[in-house]
mmCIF file of C-alpha atoms in Angstrom:
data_model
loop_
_atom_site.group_PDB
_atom_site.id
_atom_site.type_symbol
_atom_site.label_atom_id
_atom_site.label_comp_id
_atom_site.label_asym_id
_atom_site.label_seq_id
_atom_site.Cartn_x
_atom_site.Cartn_y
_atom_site.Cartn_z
ATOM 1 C CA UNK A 1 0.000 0.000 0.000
ATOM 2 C CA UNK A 2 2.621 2.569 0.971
ATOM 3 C CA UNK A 3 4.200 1.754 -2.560
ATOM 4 C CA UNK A 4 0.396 2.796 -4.424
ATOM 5 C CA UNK A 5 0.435 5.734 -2.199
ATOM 6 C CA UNK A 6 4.030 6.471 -3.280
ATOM 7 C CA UNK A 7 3.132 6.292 -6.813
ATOM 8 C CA UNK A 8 -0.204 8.114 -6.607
ATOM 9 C CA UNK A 9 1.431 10.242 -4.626
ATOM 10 C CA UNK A 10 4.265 10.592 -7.771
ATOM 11 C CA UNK A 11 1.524 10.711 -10.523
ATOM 12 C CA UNK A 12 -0.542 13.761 -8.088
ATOM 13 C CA UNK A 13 2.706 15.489 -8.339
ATOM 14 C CA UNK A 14 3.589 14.494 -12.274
ATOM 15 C CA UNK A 15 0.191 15.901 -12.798
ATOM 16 C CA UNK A 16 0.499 19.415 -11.098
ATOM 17 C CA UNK A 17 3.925 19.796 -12.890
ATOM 18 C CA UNK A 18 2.669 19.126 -15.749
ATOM 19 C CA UNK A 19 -0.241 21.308 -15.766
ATOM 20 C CA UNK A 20 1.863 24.229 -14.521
ATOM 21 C CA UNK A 21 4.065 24.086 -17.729
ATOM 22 C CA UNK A 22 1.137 23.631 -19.404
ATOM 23 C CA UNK A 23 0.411 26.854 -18.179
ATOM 24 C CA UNK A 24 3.711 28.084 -18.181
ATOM 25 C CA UNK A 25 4.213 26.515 -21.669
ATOM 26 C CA UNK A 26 0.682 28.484 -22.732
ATOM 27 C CA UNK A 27 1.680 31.901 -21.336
ATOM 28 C CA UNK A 28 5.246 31.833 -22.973
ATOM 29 C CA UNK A 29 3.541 31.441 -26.305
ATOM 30 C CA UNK A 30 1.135 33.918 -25.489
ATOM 31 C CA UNK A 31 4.258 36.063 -25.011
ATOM 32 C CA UNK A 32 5.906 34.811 -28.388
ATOM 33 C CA UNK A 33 2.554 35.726 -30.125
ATOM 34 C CA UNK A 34 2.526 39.383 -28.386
ATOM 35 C CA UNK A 35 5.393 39.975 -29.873
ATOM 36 C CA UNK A 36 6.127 38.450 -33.197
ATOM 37 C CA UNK A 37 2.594 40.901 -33.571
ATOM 38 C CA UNK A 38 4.706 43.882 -32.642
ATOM 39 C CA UNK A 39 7.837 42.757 -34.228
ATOM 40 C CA UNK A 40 5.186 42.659 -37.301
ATOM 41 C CA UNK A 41 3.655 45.881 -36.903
ATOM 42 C CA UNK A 42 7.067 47.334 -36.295
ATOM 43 C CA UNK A 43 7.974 46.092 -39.491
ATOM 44 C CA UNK A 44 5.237 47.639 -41.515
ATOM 45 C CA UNK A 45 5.694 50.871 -39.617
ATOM 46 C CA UNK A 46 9.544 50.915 -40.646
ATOM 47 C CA UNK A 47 8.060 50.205 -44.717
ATOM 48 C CA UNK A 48 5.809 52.417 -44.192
ATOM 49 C CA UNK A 49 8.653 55.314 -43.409
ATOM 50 C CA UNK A 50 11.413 53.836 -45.485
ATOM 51 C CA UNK A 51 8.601 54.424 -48.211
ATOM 52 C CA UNK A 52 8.160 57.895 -47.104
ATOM 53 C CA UNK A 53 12.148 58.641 -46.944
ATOM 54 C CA UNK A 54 12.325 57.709 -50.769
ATOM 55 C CA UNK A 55 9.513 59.566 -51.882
ATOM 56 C CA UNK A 56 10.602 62.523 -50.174
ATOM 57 C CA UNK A 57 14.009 61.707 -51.194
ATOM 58 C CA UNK A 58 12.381 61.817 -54.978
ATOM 59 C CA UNK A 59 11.001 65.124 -53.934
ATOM 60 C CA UNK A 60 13.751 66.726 -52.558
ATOM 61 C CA UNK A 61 15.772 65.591 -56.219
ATOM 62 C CA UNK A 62 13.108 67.119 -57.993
ATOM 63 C CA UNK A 63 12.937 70.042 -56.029
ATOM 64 C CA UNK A 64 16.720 70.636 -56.635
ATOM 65 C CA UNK A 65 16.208 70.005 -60.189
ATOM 66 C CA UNK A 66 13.642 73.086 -60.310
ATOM 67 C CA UNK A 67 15.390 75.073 -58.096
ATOM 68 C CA UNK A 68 18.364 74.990 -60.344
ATOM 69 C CA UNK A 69 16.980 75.504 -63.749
ATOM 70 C CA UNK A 70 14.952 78.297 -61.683
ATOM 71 C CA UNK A 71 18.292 79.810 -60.373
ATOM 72 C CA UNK A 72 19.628 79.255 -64.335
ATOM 73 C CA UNK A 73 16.406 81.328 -65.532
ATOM 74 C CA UNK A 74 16.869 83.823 -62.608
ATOM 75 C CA UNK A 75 20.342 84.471 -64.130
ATOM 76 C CA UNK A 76 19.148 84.518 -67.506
ATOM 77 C CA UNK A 77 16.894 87.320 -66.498
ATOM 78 C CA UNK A 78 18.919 89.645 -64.419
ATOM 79 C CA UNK A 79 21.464 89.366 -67.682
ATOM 80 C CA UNK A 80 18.849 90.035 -69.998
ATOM 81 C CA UNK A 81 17.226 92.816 -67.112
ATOM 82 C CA UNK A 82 21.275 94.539 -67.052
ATOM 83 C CA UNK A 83 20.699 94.629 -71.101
ATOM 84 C CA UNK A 84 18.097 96.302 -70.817
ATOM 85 C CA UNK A 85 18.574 98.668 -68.299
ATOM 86 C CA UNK A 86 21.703 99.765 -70.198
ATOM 87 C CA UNK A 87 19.649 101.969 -72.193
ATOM 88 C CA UNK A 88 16.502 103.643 -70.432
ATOM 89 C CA UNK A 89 13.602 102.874 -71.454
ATOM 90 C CA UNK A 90 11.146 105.448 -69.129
ATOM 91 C CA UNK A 91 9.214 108.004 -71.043
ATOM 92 C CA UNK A 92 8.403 111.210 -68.930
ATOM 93 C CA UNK A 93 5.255 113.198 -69.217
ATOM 94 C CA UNK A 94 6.146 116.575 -70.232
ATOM 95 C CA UNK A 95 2.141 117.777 -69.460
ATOM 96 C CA UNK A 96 -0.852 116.530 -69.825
ATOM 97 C CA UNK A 97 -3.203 119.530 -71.520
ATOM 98 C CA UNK A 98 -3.450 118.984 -75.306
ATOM 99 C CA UNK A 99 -6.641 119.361 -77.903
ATOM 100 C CA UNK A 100 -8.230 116.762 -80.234
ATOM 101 C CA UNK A 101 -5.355 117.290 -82.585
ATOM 102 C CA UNK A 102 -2.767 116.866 -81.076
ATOM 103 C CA UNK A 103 -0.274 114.428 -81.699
ATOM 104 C CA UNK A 104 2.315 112.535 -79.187
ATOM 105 C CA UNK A 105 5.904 113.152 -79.557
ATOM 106 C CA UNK A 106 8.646 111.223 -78.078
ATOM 107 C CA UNK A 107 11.057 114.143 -77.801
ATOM 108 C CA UNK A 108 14.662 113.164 -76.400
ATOM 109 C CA UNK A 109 16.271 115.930 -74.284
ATOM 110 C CA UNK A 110 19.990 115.787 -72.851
ATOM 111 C CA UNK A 111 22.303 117.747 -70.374
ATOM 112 C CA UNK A 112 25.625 116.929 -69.635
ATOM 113 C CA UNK A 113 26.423 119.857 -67.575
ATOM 114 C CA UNK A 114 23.067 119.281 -65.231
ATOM 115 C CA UNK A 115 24.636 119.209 -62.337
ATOM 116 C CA UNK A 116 26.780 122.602 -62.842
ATOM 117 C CA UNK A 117 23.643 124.426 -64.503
ATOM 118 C CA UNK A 118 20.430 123.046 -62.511
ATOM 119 C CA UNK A 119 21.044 120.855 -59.650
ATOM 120 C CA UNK A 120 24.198 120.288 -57.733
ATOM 121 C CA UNK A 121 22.760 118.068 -54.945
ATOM 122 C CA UNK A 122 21.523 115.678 -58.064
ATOM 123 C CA UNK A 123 22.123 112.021 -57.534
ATOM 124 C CA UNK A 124 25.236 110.179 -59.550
ATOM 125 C CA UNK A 125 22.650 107.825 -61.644
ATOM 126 C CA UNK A 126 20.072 111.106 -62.341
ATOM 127 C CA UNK A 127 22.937 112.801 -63.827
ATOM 128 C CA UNK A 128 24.308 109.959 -65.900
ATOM 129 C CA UNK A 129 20.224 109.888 -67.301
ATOM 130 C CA UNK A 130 20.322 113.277 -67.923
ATOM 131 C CA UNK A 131 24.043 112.725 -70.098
ATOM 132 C CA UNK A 132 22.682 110.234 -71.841
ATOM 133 C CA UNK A 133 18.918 112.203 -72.775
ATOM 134 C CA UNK A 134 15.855 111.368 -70.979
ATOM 135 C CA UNK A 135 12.545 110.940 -72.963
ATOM 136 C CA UNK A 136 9.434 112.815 -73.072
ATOM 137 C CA UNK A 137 5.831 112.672 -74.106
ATOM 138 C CA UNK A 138 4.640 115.872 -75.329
ATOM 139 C CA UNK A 139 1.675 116.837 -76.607
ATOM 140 C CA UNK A 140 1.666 119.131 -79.957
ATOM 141 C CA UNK A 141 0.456 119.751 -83.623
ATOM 142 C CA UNK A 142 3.148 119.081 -84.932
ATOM 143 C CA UNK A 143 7.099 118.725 -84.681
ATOM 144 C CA UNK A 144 7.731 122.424 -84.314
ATOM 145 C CA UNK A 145 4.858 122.705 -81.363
ATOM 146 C CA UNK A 146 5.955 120.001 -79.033
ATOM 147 C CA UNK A 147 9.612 121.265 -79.854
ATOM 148 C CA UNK A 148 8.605 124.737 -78.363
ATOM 149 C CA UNK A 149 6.945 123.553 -75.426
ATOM 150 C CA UNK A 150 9.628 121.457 -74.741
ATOM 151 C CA UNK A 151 12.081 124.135 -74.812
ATOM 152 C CA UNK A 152 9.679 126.211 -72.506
ATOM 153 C CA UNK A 153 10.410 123.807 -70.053
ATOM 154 C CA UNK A 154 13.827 122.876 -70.537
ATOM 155 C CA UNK A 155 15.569 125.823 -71.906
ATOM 156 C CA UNK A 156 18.986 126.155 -74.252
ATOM 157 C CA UNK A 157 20.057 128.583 -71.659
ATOM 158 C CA UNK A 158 20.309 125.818 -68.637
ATOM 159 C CA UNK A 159 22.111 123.781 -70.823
ATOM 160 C CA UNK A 160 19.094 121.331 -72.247
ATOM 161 C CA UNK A 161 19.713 120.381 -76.086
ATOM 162 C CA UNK A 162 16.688 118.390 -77.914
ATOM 163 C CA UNK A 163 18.094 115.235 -79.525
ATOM 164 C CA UNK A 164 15.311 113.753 -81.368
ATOM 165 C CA UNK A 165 12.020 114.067 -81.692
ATOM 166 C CA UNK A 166 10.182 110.839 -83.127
ATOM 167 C CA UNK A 167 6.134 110.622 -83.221
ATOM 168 C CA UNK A 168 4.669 108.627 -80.576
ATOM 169 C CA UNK A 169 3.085 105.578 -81.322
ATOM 170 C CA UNK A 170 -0.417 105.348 -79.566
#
């Protein structure tokens, strides 16, 4: 009898061992399951931003790609601006008052003294305009009318000297 109660005894305790790494064995793959899930969704979160990186890295290369055929057409256009500000382009208005039949005139008047006859305190630039002839609108019959007005206001006597006179083209 003592040997049945021995082995019952045995087989009780083979029993409760065995059902706690049952449970033990259960919970562990619980575990395992937790996280090969996590390790998973990690994964897919790290695709998800190495996906990202590249299209942004596709962005940023096309954004450089713009940004230097901008800076190329930037260049292009302050050359092309320096051109044209070589010669000046503005057109003053001498006055507005005129009749029906008048005409425009683009009458070109130059000083190169301006600064010794009209205006010492003149900036560098104004004066190199005023060498070089600025451009006015004036309003006239003809040729010999917007010529006289135009002397009216800038006289031979202060140094002004008409260059051209051209008809304006409305």
């Amino acid at each position: 009898m003592p040997y049945i109660f021995a082995v019952l005894v045995g087989v009780a305790s083979l029993a409760f061992a065995l059902a706690l790494a049952m449970r033990r064995l259960k919970t562990a793959e619980g575990r395992i399951a937790n996280a090969v899930a996590r390790k998973q969704t990690q994964v897919e979160r790290l695709r998800r931003a190495a996906r990202g990186t590249l299209q942004q890295a596709r962005d940023l290369r096309d954004a450089r790609r713009r940004k230097a055929s901008i800076e190329l057409a930037c260049e292009d256009l302050e050359q092309r601006l320096k051109a044209s500000n070589a010669m000046d382009r503005r057109v003053y208005v001498l006055d507005d008052r005129r009749t029906p039949a008048d005409l425009g005139w683009v009458v070109t008047v130059a000083n190169p003294d301006y600064a010794g006859r009209v205006n010492v305190d003149l900036d560098p630039d104004a004066r190199e305009r005023w060498k070089r002839g600025r451009r006015f609108l004036v309003w006239g019959l003809d040729e010999k009318k917007a010529r006289e007005k135009t002397n009216a206001r800038y006289p031979d006597h202060k140094g002004f000297t008409i260059r051209a006179v051209e008809p304006h083209l409305d």
